[in-house]
GROMACS .gro file of C-alpha atoms in nm:
model
  207
    1MET     CA    1  -1.658  -1.524  -2.390
    2ILE     CA    2  -1.474  -1.265  -2.571
    3GLU     CA    3  -1.076  -1.330  -2.546
    4MET     CA    4  -0.919  -1.031  -2.391
    5VAL     CA    5  -0.554  -1.126  -2.246
    6GLY     CA    6  -0.286  -0.940  -2.409
    7LYS     CA    7  -0.527  -0.644  -2.524
    8LYS     CA    8  -0.502  -0.287  -2.409
    9PHE     CA    9  -0.752  -0.125  -2.313
   10GLY     CA   10  -0.630   0.281  -2.227
   11ARG     CA   11  -0.383   0.249  -1.936
   12LEU     CA   12  -0.466  -0.106  -1.868
   13THR     CA   13  -0.360  -0.425  -2.023
   14VAL     CA   14  -0.561  -0.757  -1.985
   15VAL     CA   15  -0.348  -1.033  -1.828
   16ALA     CA   16  -0.563  -1.285  -1.698
   17LEU     CA   17  -0.918  -1.377  -1.661
   18ASP     CA   18  -1.042  -1.342  -1.291
   19ARG     CA   19  -1.415  -1.477  -1.288
   20LEU     CA   20  -1.750  -1.514  -1.461
   21GLU     CA   21  -1.999  -1.383  -1.228
   22ASN     CA   22  -2.362  -1.243  -1.283
   23HIS     CA   23  -2.352  -1.305  -1.663
   24LYS     CA   24  -2.014  -1.057  -1.627
   25THR     CA   25  -1.659  -1.131  -1.739
   26TYR     CA   26  -1.428  -0.992  -1.499
   27TRP     CA   27  -1.050  -0.918  -1.600
   28LYS     CA   28  -0.749  -0.890  -1.414
   29CYS     CA   29  -0.549  -0.590  -1.552
   30VAL     CA   30  -0.241  -0.437  -1.513
   31CYS     CA   31  -0.192  -0.054  -1.501
   32ASP     CA   32   0.076   0.158  -1.647
   33CYS     CA   33   0.115   0.317  -1.300
   34GLY     CA   34   0.188  -0.067  -1.199
   35LEU     CA   35  -0.135  -0.113  -0.983
   36THR     CA   36  -0.331  -0.430  -1.048
   37VAL     CA   37  -0.700  -0.406  -1.078
   38VAL     CA   38  -1.023  -0.650  -1.179
   39ALA     CA   39  -1.227  -0.452  -1.426
   40VAL     CA   40  -1.559  -0.602  -1.637
   41GLY     CA   41  -1.528  -0.662  -1.969
   42ASN     CA   42  -1.773  -0.454  -2.140
   43ASN     CA   43  -1.662  -0.146  -1.929
   44LEU     CA   44  -1.312  -0.202  -2.075
   45ARG     CA   45  -1.432  -0.239  -2.436
   46SER     CA   46  -1.671   0.043  -2.401
   47GLY     CA   47  -1.376   0.297  -2.242
   48ASN     CA   48  -1.592   0.343  -1.921
   49THR     CA   49  -1.279   0.162  -1.730
   50SER     CA   50  -0.932   0.254  -1.922
   51SER     CA   51  -0.716   0.318  -1.571
   52CYS     CA   52  -0.674   0.219  -1.218
   53GLY     CA   53  -0.831   0.549  -1.145
   54CYS     CA   54  -0.505   0.739  -1.166
   55LEU     CA   55  -0.632   0.859  -1.522
   56ARG     CA   56  -0.896   1.053  -1.355
   57ARG     CA   57  -0.686   1.207  -1.066
   58GLU     CA   58  -0.447   1.298  -1.298
   59THR     CA   59  -0.699   1.491  -1.509
   60ALA     CA   60  -0.859   1.669  -1.223
   61SER     CA   61  -0.549   1.774  -1.100
   62ALA     CA   62  -0.509   1.937  -1.452
   63ARG     CA   63  -0.814   2.089  -1.415
   64GLY     CA   64  -0.705   2.278  -1.136
   65LYS     CA   65  -0.911   2.088  -0.909
   66LYS     CA   66  -0.813   1.935  -0.555
   67ASN     CA   67  -0.733   1.557  -0.575
   68THR     CA   68  -0.976   1.442  -0.323
   69VAL     CA   69  -1.064   1.041  -0.220
   70HIS     CA   70  -1.289   1.038   0.031
   71GLY     CA   71  -1.178   1.422   0.142
   72GLU     CA   72  -0.824   1.308   0.197
   73GLY     CA   73  -0.668   1.351  -0.130
   74HIS     CA   74  -0.305   1.437  -0.279
   75ASP     CA   75  -0.391   1.825  -0.192
   76ASN     CA   76  -0.514   1.787   0.144
   77LYS     CA   77  -0.356   1.468   0.249
   78THR     CA   78  -0.366   1.308   0.593
   79ARG     CA   79  -0.116   1.077   0.750
   80LEU     CA   80  -0.345   0.834   0.788
   81TYR     CA   81  -0.423   0.845   0.430
   82SER     CA   82  -0.095   0.835   0.374
   83ILE     CA   83  -0.005   0.508   0.546
   84TRP     CA   84  -0.328   0.343   0.381
   85CYS     CA   85  -0.150   0.460   0.016
   86GLY     CA   86   0.200   0.341   0.104
   87MET     CA   87   0.051  -0.002   0.249
   88ARG     CA   88  -0.147  -0.071  -0.072
   89GLN     CA   89   0.158   0.103  -0.304
   90ARG     CA   90   0.412  -0.151  -0.101
   91CYS     CA   91   0.199  -0.473  -0.162
   92MET     CA   92   0.084  -0.405  -0.523
   93ASN     CA   93   0.291  -0.180  -0.670
   94LYS     CA   94   0.596  -0.378  -0.874
   95ASN     CA   95   0.763  -0.089  -0.946
   96HIS     CA   96   0.779   0.032  -0.597
   97HIS     CA   97   1.101   0.038  -0.427
   98ALA     CA   98   0.989  -0.162  -0.158
   99PHE     CA   99   0.793  -0.431  -0.309
  100ALA     CA  100   1.059  -0.709  -0.260
  101LEU     CA  101   1.015  -0.673   0.083
  102TYR     CA  102   0.641  -0.660   0.088
  103GLY     CA  103   0.426  -0.784  -0.205
  104GLY     CA  104   0.764  -0.990  -0.375
  105LYS     CA  105   0.731  -1.184  -0.035
  106GLY     CA  106   0.352  -1.259  -0.058
  107VAL     CA  107   0.230  -0.970   0.189
  108SER     CA  108  -0.112  -0.874   0.067
  109VAL     CA  109  -0.357  -0.636   0.186
  110CYS     CA  110  -0.696  -0.788   0.246
  111ASP     CA  111  -1.004  -0.686   0.001
  112GLU     CA  112  -1.177  -0.514   0.309
  113TRP     CA  113  -0.891  -0.263   0.337
  114ASN     CA  114  -0.870  -0.166  -0.003
  115ASN     CA  115  -1.132   0.053   0.044
  116TYR     CA  116  -1.010   0.360   0.257
  117PRO     CA  117  -1.311   0.412   0.494
  118ALA     CA  118  -1.281   0.093   0.603
  119PHE     CA  119  -0.936   0.105   0.691
  120LYS     CA  120  -1.012   0.467   0.861
  121GLU     CA  121  -1.281   0.328   1.078
  122TRP     CA  122  -1.069   0.048   1.180
  123ALA     CA  123  -0.788   0.266   1.262
  124LEU     CA  124  -0.999   0.545   1.462
  125SER     CA  125  -1.116   0.264   1.680
  126HIS     CA  126  -0.834   0.069   1.765
  127GLY     CA  127  -0.609   0.380   1.910
  128TYR     CA  128  -0.480   0.552   1.574
  129THR     CA  129  -0.269   0.862   1.627
  130ASP     CA  130  -0.045   1.107   1.434
  131ASN     CA  131   0.250   0.966   1.639
  132LEU     CA  132   0.181   0.587   1.605
  133SER     CA  133   0.293   0.345   1.317
  134ILE     CA  134   0.091   0.047   1.193
  135ASP     CA  135   0.242  -0.301   1.269
  136ARG     CA  136   0.183  -0.627   1.156
  137ILE     CA  137   0.208  -0.894   1.465
  138ASP     CA  138   0.323  -1.187   1.236
  139PRO     CA  139   0.559  -1.044   0.989
  140ASN     CA  140   0.513  -1.336   0.757
  141ASP     CA  141   0.097  -1.242   0.770
  142GLY     CA  142  -0.050  -1.003   0.560
  143TYR     CA  143  -0.233  -0.617   0.649
  144ARG     CA  144  -0.602  -0.734   0.799
  145PRO     CA  145  -0.783  -0.599   1.115
  146GLU     CA  146  -0.681  -0.962   1.276
  147ASN     CA  147  -0.272  -0.945   1.213
  148CYS     CA  148  -0.208  -0.589   1.245
  149ARG     CA  149  -0.197  -0.280   1.546
  150TRP     CA  150  -0.040   0.035   1.617
  151ILE     CA  151   0.257   0.104   1.793
  152THR     CA  152   0.477   0.397   1.886
  153ILE     CA  153   0.780   0.521   1.696
  154SER     CA  154   1.019   0.438   2.020
  155GLU     CA  155   0.877   0.055   1.985
  156ASN     CA  156   0.956   0.070   1.636
  157VAL     CA  157   1.279   0.127   1.700
  158ALA     CA  158   1.312  -0.062   2.010
  159ARG     CA  159   1.199  -0.373   1.786
  160ALA     CA  160   1.454  -0.321   1.509
  161ASN     CA  161   1.728  -0.313   1.748
  162LYS     CA  162   1.612  -0.616   1.907
  163ASN     CA  163   1.668  -0.807   1.624
  164HIS     CA  164   2.002  -0.675   1.586
  165LYS     CA  165   1.979  -0.603   1.207
  166SER     CA  166   1.983  -0.278   1.019
  167ARG     CA  167   1.654  -0.222   0.887
  168LYS     CA  168   1.526   0.070   0.659
  169LEU     CA  169   1.202   0.253   0.792
  170ILE     CA  170   0.887   0.339   0.550
  171ARG     CA  171   0.603   0.583   0.661
  172GLY     CA  172   0.373   0.447   0.864
  173GLU     CA  173   0.491   0.070   0.897
  174ASP     CA  174   0.748  -0.146   1.089
  175ALA     CA  175   1.060  -0.171   0.958
  176GLN     CA  176   1.129  -0.501   0.729
  177GLU     CA  177   1.450  -0.672   0.760
  178CYS     CA  178   1.720  -0.623   0.513
  179ALA     CA  179   2.125  -0.737   0.535
  180PRO     CA  180   2.321  -0.582   0.777
  181ALA     CA  181   2.516  -0.269   0.706
  182ALA     CA  182   2.880  -0.238   0.728
  183THR     CA  183   3.036   0.023   0.923
  184HIS     CA  184   3.406   0.207   0.873
  185SER     CA  185   3.545  -0.066   1.112
  186GLY     CA  186   3.370  -0.336   0.922
  187ARG     CA  187   3.185  -0.414   1.154
  188ALA     CA  188   2.787  -0.487   1.146
  189ARG     CA  189   2.559  -0.204   1.251
  190THR     CA  190   2.314  -0.349   1.500
  191ALA     CA  191   2.132  -0.028   1.598
  192ILE     CA  192   1.858   0.220   1.403
  193SER     CA  193   2.026   0.537   1.302
  194HIS     CA  194   1.896   0.879   1.433
  195HIS     CA  195   1.887   0.959   1.005
  196GLU     CA  196   1.642   0.625   1.025
  197ALA     CA  197   1.412   0.752   1.338
  198GLY     CA  198   1.384   1.062   1.196
  199ALA     CA  199   1.272   0.923   0.871
  200LEU     CA  200   0.980   0.714   1.055
  201ILE     CA  201   0.909   1.045   1.211
  202LYS     CA  202   0.946   1.305   0.885
  203GLY     CA  203   0.763   1.026   0.683
  204GLU     CA  204   0.833   0.939   0.337
  205LYS     CA  205   0.707   1.005   0.021
  206ILE     CA  206   0.531   0.703  -0.078
  207CYS     CA  207   0.261   0.770  -0.298
   0.00000   0.00000   0.00000
C-alpha cells in the first residue's frame, strides 16, 4: 500500500486512511472548499478525482452551462435542494458559519441522505411543501429519516419561543440554541424577532 497521508491531489488533501475494500484503498480527503470526501487511491493518483465535485461545477459554470445536479443545480435551484445542500454544509463544512452548532457538535447526515434523490424521495413522501422546514425531533441526533420531520414556520417560531432563548434561524432547519441576546434594557430577549422569522421565510443563502 502506498502511503498517501499529507499528499495533495488537485484540490484534495489526504488526511487519513479510510478502508481497504475489494482490493482498493480508500482515503479520507479534505477539499479546498472545506468538504470531506472519501476517494479511491488510484483515482487520486491518476487525476480522475481531484476535488469533491466543486471543480466540475465551477468548470461547467465558466463554460456558460447550467450547473445542474439532478435537475436542480445552482442555476435552477429549488427550495428543497437548497435545504439538502445547506444541511450537508452545516454538518460537513468546517468553514460554514453554522458548523459549530451542527457538525462541531457531532450532528451528521446519514449516508443515505448524502444522495440527493434519496433525500428528495423521503421529503416528498413525508409531506414536504415549500412552506415547511426540516426539524430534528431529537436535537442531539443527526439528520436521518427516523429523526426528521417537516414543520411549519409558525411551529418553528413557537418552539424557539418556548425554550426562552434567542435563536438563529437557518433556511430549512429548526433554530439552534445560542446565548441570550441582550436588549437595550439589559434584559435577555426571549422571543424570536420579526427579522429572524422573516429570515426563515425568505431563506438564507447557504451554498
